[in-house]
CSV table of C-alpha atoms and ligand atoms in Angstrom, one decimal:
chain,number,residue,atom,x,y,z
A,1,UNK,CA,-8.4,21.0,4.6
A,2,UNK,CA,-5.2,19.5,3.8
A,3,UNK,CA,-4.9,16.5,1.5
A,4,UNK,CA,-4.6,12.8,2.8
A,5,UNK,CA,-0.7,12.0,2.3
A,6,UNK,CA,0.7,8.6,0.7
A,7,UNK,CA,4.1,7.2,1.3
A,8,UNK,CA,4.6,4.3,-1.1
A,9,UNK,CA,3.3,4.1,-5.1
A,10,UNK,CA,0.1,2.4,-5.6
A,11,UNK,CA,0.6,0.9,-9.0
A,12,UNK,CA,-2.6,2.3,-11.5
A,13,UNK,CA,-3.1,0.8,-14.4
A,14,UNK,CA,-5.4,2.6,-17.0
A,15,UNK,CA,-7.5,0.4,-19.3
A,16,UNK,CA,-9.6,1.0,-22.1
A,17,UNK,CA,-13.3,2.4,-23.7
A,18,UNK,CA,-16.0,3.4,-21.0
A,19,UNK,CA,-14.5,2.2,-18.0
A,20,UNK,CA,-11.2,4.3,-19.0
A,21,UNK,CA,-13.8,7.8,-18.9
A,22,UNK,CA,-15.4,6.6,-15.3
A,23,UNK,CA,-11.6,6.6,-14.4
A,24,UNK,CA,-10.5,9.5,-15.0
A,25,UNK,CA,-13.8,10.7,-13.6
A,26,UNK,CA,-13.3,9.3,-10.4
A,27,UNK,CA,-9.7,10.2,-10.3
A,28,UNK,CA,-10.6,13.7,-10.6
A,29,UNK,CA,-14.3,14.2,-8.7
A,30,UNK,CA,-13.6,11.7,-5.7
A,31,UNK,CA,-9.8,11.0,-5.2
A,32,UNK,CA,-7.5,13.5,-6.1
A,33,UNK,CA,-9.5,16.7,-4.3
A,34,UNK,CA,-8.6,14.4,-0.7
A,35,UNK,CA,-5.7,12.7,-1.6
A,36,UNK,CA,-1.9,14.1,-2.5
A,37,UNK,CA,-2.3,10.6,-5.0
A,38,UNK,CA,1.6,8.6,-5.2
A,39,UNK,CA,0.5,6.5,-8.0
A,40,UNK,CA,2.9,4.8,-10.7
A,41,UNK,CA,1.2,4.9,-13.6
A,42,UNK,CA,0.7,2.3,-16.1
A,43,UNK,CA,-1.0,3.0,-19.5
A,44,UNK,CA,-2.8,-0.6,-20.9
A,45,UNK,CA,-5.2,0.9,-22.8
A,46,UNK,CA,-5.2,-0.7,-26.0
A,47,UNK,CA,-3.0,2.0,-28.1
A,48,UNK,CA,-0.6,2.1,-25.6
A,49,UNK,CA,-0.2,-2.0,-25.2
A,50,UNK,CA,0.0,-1.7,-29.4
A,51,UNK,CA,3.3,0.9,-29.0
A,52,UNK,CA,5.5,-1.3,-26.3
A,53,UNK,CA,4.1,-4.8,-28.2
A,54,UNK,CA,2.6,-5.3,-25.2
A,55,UNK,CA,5.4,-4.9,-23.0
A,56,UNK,CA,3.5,-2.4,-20.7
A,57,UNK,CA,1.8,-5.3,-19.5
A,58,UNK,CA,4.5,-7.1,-17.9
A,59,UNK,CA,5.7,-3.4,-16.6
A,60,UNK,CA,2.5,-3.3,-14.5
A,61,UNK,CA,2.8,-6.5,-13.8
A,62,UNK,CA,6.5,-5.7,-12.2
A,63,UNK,CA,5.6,-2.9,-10.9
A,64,UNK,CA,2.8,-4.5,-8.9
A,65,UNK,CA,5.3,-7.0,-7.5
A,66,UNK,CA,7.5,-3.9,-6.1
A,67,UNK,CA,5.2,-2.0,-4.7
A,68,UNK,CA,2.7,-4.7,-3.5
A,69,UNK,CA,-0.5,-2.7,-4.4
A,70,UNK,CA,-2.1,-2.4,-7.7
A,71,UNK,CA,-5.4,-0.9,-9.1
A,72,UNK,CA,-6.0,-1.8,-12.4
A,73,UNK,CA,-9.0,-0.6,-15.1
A,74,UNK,CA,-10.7,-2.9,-16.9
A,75,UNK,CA,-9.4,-3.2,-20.6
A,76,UNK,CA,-10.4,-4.9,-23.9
A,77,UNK,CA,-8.5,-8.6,-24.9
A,78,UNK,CA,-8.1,-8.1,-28.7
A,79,UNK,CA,-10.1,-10.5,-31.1
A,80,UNK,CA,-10.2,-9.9,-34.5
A,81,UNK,CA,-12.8,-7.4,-34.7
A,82,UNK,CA,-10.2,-5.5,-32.1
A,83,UNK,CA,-7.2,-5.8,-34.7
A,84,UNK,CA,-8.7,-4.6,-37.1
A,85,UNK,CA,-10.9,-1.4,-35.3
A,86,UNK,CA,-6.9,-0.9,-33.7
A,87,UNK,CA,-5.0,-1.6,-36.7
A,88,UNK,CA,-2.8,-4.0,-33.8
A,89,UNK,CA,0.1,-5.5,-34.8
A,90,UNK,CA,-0.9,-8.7,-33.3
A,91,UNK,CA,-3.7,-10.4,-31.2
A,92,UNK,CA,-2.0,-9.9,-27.8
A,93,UNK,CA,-3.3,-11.8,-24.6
A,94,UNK,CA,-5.4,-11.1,-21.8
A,95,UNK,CA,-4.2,-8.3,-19.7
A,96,UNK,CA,-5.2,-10.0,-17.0
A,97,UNK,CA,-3.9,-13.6,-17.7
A,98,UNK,CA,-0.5,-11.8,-18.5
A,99,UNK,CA,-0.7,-10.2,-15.1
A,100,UNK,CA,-1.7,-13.6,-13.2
A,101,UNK,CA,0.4,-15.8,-15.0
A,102,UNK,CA,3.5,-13.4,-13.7
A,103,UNK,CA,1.9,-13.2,-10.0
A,104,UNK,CA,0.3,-16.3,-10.2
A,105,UNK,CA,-2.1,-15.0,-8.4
A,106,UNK,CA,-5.5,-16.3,-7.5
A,107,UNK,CA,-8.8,-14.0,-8.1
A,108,UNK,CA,-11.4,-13.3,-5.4
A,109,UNK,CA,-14.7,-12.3,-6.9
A,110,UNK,CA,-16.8,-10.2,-4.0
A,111,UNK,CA,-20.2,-8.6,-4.6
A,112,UNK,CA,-21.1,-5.2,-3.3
A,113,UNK,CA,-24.3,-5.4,-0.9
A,114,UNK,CA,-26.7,-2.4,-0.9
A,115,UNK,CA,-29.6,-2.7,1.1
A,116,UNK,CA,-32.2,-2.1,-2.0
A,117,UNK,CA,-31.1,-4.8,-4.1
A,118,UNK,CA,-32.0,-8.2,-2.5
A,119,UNK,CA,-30.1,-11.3,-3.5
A,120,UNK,CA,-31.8,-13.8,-5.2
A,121,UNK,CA,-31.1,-16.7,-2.1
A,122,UNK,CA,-32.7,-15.1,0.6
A,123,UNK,CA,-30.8,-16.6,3.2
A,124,UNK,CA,-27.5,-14.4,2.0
A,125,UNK,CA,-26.9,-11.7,4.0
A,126,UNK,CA,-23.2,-11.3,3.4
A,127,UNK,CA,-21.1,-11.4,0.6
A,128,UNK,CA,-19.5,-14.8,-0.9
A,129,UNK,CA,-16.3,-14.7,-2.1
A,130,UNK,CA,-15.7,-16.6,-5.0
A,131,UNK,CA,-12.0,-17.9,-4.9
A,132,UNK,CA,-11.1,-20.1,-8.6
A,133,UNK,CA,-8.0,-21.7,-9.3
A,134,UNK,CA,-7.3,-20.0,-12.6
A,135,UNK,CA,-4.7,-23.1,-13.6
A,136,UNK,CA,-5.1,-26.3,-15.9
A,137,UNK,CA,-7.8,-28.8,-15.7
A,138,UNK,CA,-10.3,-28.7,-18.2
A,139,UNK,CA,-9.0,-25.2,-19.5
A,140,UNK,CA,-5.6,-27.1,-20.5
A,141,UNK,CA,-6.9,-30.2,-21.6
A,142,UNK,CA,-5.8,-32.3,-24.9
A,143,UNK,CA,-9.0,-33.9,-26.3
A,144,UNK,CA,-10.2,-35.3,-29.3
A,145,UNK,CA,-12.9,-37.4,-31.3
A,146,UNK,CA,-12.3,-40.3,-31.8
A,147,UNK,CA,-13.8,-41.6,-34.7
A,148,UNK,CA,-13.2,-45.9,-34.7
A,149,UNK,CA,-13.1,-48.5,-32.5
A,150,UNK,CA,-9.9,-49.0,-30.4
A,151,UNK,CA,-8.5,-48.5,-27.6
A,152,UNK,CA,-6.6,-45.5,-25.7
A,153,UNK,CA,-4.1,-45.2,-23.3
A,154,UNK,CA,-2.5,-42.7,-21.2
A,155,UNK,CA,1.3,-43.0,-20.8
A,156,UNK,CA,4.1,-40.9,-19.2
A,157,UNK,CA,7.8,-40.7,-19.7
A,158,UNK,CA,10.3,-39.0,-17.7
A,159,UNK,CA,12.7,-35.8,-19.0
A,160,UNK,CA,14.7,-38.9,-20.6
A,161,UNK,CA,11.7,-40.3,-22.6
A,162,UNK,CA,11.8,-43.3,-20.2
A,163,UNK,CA,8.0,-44.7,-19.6
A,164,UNK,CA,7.0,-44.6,-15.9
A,165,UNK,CA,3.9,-45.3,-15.9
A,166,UNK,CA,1.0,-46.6,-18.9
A,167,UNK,CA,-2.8,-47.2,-18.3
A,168,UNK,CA,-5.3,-48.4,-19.9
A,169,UNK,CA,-8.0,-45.7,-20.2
A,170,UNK,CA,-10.7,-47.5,-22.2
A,171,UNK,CA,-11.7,-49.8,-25.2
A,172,UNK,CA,-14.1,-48.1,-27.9
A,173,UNK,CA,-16.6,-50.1,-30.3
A,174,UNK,CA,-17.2,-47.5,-32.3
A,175,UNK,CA,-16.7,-43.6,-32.2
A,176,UNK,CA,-16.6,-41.0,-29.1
A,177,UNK,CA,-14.8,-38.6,-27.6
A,178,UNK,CA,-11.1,-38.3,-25.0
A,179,UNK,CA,-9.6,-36.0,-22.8
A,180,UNK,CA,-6.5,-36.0,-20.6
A,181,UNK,CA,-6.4,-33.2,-18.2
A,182,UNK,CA,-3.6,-31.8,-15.8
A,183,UNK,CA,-2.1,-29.7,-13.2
A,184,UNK,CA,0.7,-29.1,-10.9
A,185,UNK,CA,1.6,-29.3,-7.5
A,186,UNK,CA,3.0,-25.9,-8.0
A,187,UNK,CA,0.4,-23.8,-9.2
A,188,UNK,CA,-2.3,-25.7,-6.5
A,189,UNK,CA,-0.1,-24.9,-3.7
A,190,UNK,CA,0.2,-21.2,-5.1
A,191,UNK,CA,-3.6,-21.4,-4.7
A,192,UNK,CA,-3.6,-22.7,-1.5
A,193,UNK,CA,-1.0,-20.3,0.3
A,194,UNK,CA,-3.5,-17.2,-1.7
A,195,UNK,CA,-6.5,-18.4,0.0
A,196,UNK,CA,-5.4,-19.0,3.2
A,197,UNK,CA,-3.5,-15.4,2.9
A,198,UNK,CA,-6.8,-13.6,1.6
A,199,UNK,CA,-9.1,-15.4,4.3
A,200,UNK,CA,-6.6,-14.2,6.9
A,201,UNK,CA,-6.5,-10.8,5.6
A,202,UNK,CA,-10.7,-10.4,5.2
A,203,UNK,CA,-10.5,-12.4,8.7
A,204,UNK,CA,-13.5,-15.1,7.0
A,205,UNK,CA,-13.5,-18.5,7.0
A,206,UNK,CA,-11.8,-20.4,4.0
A,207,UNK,CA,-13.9,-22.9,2.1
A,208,UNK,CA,-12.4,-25.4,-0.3
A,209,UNK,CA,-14.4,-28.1,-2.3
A,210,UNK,CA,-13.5,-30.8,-4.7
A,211,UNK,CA,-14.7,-34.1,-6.1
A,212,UNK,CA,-12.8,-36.1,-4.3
A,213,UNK,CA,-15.0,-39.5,-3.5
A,214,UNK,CA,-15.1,-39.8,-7.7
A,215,UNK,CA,-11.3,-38.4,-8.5
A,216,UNK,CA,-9.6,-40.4,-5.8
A,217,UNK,CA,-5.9,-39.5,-7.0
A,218,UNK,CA,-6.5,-36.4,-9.1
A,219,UNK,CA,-9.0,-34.1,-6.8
A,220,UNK,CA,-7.7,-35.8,-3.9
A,221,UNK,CA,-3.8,-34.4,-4.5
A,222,UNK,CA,-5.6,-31.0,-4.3
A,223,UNK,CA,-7.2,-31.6,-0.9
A,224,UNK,CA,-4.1,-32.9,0.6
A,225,UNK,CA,-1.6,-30.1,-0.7
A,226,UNK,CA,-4.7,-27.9,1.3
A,227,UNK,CA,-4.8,-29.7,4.3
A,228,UNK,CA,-0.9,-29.6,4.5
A,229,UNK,CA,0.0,-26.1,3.9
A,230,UNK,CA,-3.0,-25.1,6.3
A,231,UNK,CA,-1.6,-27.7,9.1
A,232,UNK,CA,1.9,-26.2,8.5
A,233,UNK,CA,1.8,-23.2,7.9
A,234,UNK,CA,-1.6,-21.0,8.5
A,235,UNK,CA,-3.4,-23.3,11.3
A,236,UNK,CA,-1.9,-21.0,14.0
A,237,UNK,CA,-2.8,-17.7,12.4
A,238,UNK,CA,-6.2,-19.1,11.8
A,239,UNK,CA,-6.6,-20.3,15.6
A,240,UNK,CA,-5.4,-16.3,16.2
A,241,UNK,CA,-8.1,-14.9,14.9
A,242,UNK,CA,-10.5,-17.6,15.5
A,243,UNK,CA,-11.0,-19.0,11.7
A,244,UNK,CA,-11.3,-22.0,10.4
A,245,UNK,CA,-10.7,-23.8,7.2
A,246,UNK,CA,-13.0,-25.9,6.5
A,247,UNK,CA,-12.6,-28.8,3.0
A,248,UNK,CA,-16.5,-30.3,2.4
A,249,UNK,CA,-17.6,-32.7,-1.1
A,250,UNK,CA,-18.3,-30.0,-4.2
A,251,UNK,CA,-21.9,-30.9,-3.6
A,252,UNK,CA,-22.2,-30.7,-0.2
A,253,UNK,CA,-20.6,-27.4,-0.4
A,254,UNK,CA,-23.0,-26.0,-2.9
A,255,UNK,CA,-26.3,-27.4,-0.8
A,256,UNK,CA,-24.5,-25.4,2.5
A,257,UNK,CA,-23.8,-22.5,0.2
A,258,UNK,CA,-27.4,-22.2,-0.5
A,259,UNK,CA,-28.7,-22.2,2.9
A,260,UNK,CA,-25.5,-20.1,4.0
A,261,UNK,CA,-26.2,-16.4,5.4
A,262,UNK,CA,-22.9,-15.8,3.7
A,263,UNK,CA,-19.5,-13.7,4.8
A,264,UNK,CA,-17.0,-16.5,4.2
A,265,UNK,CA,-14.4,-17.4,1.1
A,266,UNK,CA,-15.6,-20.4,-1.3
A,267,UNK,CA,-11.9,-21.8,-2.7
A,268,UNK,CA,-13.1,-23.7,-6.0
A,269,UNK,CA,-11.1,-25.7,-8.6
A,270,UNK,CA,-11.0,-24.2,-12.2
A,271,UNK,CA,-14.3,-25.6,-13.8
A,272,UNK,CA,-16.4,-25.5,-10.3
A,273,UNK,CA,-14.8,-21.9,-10.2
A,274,UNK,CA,-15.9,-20.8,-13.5
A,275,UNK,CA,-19.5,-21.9,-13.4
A,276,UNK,CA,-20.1,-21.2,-9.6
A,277,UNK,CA,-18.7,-17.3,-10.0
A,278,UNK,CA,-21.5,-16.6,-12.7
A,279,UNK,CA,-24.0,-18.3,-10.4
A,280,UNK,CA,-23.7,-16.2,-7.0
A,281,UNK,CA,-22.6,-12.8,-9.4
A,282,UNK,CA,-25.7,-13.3,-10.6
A,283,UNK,CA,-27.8,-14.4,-7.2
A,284,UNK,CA,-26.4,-11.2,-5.8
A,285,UNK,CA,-27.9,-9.3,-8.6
A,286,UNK,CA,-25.0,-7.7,-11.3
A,287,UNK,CA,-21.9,-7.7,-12.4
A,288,UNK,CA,-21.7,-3.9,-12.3
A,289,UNK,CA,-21.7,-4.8,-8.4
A,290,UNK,CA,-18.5,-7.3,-8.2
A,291,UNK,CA,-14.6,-6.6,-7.5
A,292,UNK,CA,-12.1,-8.8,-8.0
A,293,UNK,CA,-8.9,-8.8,-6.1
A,294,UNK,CA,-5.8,-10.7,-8.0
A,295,UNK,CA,-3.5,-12.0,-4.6
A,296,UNK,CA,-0.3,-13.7,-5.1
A,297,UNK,CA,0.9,-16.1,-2.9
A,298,UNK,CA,3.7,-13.8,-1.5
A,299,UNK,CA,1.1,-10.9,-0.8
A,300,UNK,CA,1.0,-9.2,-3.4
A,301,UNK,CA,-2.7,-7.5,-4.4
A,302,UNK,CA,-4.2,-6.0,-7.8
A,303,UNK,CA,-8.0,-4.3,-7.1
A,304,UNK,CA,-10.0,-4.4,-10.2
A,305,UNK,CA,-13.9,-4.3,-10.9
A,306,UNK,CA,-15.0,-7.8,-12.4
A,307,UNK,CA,-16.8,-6.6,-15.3
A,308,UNK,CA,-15.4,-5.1,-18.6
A,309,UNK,CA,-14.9,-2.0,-20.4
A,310,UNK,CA,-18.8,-1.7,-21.4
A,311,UNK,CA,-18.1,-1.3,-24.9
A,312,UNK,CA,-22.1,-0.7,-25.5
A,313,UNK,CA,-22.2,2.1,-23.4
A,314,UNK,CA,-18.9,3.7,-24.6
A,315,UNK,CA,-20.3,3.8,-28.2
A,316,UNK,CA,-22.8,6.2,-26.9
A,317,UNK,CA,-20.6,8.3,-24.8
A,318,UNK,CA,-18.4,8.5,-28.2
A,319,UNK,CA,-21.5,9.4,-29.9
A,320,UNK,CA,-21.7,12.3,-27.7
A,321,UNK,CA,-24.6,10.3,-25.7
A,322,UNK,CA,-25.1,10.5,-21.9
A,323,UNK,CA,-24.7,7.5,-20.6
A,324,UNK,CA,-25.7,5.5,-17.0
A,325,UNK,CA,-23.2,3.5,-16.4
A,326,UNK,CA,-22.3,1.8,-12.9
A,327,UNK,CA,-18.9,3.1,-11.7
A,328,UNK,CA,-19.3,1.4,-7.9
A,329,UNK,CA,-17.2,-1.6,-8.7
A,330,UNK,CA,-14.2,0.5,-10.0
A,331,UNK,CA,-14.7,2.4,-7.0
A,332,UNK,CA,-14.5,-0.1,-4.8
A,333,UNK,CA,-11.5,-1.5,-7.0
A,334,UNK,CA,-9.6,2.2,-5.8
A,335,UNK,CA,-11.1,2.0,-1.9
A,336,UNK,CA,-9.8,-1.2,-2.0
A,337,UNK,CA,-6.4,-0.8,-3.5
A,338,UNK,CA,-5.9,2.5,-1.3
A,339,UNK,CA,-7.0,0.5,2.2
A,340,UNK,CA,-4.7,-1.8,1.5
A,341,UNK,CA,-1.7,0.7,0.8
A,342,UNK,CA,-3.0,2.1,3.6
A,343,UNK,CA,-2.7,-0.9,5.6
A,344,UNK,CA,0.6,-1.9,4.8
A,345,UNK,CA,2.2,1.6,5.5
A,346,UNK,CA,0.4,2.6,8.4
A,347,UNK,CA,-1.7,5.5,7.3
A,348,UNK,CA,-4.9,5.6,9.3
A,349,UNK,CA,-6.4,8.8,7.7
A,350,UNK,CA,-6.4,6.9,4.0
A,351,UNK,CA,-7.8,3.7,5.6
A,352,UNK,CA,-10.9,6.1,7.1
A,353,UNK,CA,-10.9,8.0,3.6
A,354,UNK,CA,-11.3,4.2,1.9
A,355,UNK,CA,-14.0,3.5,4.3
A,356,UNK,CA,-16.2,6.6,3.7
A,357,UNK,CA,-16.0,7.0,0.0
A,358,UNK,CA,-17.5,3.0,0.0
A,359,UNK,CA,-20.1,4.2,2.7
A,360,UNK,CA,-20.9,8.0,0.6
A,361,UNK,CA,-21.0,5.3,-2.3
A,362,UNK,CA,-23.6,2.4,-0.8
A,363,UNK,CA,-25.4,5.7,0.8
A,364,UNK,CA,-26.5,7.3,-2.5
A,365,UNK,CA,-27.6,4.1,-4.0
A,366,UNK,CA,-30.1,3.2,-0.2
A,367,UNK,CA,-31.1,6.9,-0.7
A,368,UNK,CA,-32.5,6.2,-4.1
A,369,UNK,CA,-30.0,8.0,-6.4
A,370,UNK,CA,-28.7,5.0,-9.2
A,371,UNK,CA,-27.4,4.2,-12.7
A,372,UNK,CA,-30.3,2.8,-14.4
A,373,UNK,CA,-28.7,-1.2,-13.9
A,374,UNK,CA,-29.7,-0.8,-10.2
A,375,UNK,CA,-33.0,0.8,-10.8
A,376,UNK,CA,-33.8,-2.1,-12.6
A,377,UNK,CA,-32.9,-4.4,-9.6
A,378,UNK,CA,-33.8,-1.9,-6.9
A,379,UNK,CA,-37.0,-2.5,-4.6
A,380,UNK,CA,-36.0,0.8,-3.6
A,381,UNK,CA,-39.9,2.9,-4.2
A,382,UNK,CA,-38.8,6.1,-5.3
A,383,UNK,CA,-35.5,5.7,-7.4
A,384,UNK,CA,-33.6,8.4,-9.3
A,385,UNK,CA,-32.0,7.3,-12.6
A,386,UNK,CA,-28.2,8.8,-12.8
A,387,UNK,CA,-26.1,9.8,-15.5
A,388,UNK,CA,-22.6,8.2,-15.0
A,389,UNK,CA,-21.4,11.9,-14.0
A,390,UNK,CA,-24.2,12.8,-12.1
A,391,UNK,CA,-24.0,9.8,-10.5
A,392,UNK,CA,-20.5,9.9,-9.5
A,393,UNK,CA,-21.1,13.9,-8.4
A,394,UNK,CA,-24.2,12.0,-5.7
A,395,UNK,CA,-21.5,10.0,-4.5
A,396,UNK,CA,-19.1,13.3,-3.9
A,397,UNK,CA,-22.0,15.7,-2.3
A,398,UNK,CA,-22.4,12.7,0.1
A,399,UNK,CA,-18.8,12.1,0.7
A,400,UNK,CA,-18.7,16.5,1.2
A,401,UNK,CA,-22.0,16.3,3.9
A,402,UNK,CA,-20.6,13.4,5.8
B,1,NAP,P1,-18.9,-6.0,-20.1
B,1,NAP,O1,-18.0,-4.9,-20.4
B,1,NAP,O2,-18.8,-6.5,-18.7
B,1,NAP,O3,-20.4,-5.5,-20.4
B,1,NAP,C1,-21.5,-6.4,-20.7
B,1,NAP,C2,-22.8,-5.7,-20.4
B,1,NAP,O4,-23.0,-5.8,-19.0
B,1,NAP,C3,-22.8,-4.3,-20.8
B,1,NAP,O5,-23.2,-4.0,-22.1
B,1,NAP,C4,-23.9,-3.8,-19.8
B,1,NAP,O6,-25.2,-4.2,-20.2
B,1,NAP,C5,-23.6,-4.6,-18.5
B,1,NAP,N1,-22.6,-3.9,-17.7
B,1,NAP,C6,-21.3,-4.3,-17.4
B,1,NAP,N2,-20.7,-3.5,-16.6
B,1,NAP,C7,-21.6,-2.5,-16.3
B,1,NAP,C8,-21.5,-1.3,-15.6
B,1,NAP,N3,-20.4,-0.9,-14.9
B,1,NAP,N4,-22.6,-0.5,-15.6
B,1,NAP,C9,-23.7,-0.8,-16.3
B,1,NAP,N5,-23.8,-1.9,-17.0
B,1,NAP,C10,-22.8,-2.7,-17.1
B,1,NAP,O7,-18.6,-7.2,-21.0
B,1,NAP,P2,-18.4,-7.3,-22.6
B,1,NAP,O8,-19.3,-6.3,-23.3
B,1,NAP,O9,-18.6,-8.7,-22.9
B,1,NAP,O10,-16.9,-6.9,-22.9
B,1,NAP,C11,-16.5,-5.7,-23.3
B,1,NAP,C12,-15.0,-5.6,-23.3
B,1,NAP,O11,-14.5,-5.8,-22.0
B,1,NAP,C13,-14.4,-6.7,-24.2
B,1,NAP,O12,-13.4,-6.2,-25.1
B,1,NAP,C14,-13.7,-7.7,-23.2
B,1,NAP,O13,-12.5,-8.2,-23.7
B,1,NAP,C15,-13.4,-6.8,-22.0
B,1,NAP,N6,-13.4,-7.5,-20.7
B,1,NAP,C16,-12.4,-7.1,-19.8
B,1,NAP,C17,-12.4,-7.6,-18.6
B,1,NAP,C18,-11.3,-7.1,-17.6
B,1,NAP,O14,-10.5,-6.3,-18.0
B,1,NAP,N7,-11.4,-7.6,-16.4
B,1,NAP,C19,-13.4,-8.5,-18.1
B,1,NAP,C20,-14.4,-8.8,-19.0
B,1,NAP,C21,-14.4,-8.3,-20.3
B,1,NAP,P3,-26.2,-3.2,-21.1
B,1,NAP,O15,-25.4,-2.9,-22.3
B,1,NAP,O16,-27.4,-4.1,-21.3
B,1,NAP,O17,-26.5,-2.0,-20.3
B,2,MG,MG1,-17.9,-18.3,-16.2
């Protein structure tokens, strides 16, 4: 059989500790014996990052831009237990911040359904996409205690240090606490057009919720900028393929969630974001079970699994240990990443390749055959426990028989 051909480079970016072995592993056992792979390859494994002072990064970053597709491994973000086991020559940044920040892209969190692993809400059927605005609020705040009575204010001044505006924020009798908080029309918009794009592109509805009836000015700038660039410029694609956006109260939305079947894309501010992703990973049963998909608000898409490098589970492997670790999500990081090349250049036989690996993948697991994270979630009544290369080798003799 002759090899599936590529035109244009899909961006990979290699990351770090177990994750790093599961992709070389799928690399070799479920990609490259179907598909004459055009890859540009990125090295941010930890080492590497140390070598270009973390200039790799940006590369990949670049790179993804160019080419439009990215799949990227998960890697470590260096604390000081990192420097130190690394010897680095500094604490460098999130890989994926970095990478964001240069998109500024938005991330979609998606769980993977099998049929043997119920999720915790039974009226979820299909998957919820988690959508969080990964820009200011909370996460950029300036706070602080305050420790004697007074009174504070919050004042701003133009470029020229001229005041524009000063309000009183409140009077204290004796100690507390103050924030200020911020964001920009900028970055919400950039969230806004990456919504609208993703919901077009999974053909879902688009869901967006704030507190609006309490933050009148502040949460209601966010629902306007939505409601504007949807009137002006996605309404008509969404009437197209018969979609809607839809903008609810941040508690109505969660008490519709719940009672939801699922199958649509949940925009949430930074904070709501944050918490609510947790909440329906862990509804839907693991984080071993969730990709993520960066999109930028020109197009532009980096496929990565949402979990980490599963540092507990490399020590073993380094120990010489077999391990049974869960390598669906950063398979369905590559399936996802290659049906999307595949999209934009026209190649149906790698679309159809995407397609079947995910279905030899979701197969295995209904037949039984698991890493031991699903077995413990599985109602499944006779379940095999997998090593993470036998379990990737199930996938591939059901990918060969179909
Ligand atoms: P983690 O790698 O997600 O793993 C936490 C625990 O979750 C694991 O110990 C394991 O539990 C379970 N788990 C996660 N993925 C699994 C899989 N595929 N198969 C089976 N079990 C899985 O999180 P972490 O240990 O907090 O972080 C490790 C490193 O990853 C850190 O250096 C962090 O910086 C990095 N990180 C990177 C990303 C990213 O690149 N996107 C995201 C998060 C964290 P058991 O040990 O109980 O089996
Ligand atoms: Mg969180």
């Amino acid at each position: 059989m002759a090899k599936i051909a590529m035109r244009t480079p899909l961006v990979e970016i290699d990351g770090d500790e177990m994750t790093r072995v599961i992709w070389a592993w799928i690399k070799r056992d479920l990609l490259e014996p179907y598909i004459d792979l055009v890859l540009e390859r990125y090295d941010l494994g930890l080492p590497a990052r140390d070598r270009s002072d973390d200039r790799v990064t940006l590369d990949a970053a670049a790179a993804i831009r160019k080419h439009g597709v990215g799949v990227k491994c998960a890697t470590i973000t260096p604390n000081a237990q990192r420097v130190e086991e690394y010897s680095l020559k500094a604490m460098y940044k999130s890989p994926n911040a970095t990478i964001r920040a240069y998109l500024d892209g938005t991330v979609f969190r998606t769980p993977i359904l099998v049929r043997c692993v119920e999720a915790n809400v039974k009226s979820w059927k299909a998957p919820i996409t988690l959508a969080r605005h990964a820009f200011g609020d909370v996460y950029k705040n300036t706070e602080f205690r305050v420790e004697v009575p007074g009174s504070a204010e919050l004042v701003y001044k133009d470029a020229d240090g001229q005041e524009l505006s000063r309000q009183r924020i409140a009077s204290f009798t004796g100690a507390g606490v103050l924030q200020a908080q911020y964001n920009t029309d900028e970055s919400i918009a950039s969230f806004a057009r990456s919504c609208f794009r993703y919901a077009l592109d999974q053909n879902q509805d688009l869901w967006f919720s704030t507190k609006d009836t309490i933050s009148k000015t502040y949460d209601r700038r966010f629902q306007d900028l939505f409601q504007s660039i949807y009137d002006d410029e996605f309404a008509a694609a969404f009437a197209a393929q018969n979609r809607s956006y839809f903008y609810t109260l941040i508690d109505d939305a969660v008490a519709r969630v719940m009672r939801s079947e699922g199958g649509f894309i949940w925009a949430c501010k930074n904070y709501d974001g944050d918490v609510m992703s947790d909440m329906i990973a862990s509804a839907y049963g693991s984080l071993a079970m969730m990709t993520s998909v960066l999109v930028s608000p020109d197009g532009c898409y980096e496929f990565e699994a949402a979990h980490g490098t599963v540092t507990r589970h490399y020590r073993r492997h380094q120990a010489g240990e077999s391990t049974s670790t869960n390598c669906i999500a950063t398979l369905f990081a590559w399936t996802g990443a290659l049906r999307k090349r595949a999209q934009l250049d026209s190649l149906d036989a790698l679309a159809q390749f995407a397609h079947k690996l995910e279905a030899a993948a979701i197969q295995t697991i209904e037949e039984g055959s698991m890493s031991a994270d699903l077995v413990r979630l599985s109602t499944h009544a006779n379940t095999i426990t997998l090593s993470t290369e036998d379990f990737i080798g199930a996938i591939r003799s059901r990918l060969e028989a179909m």
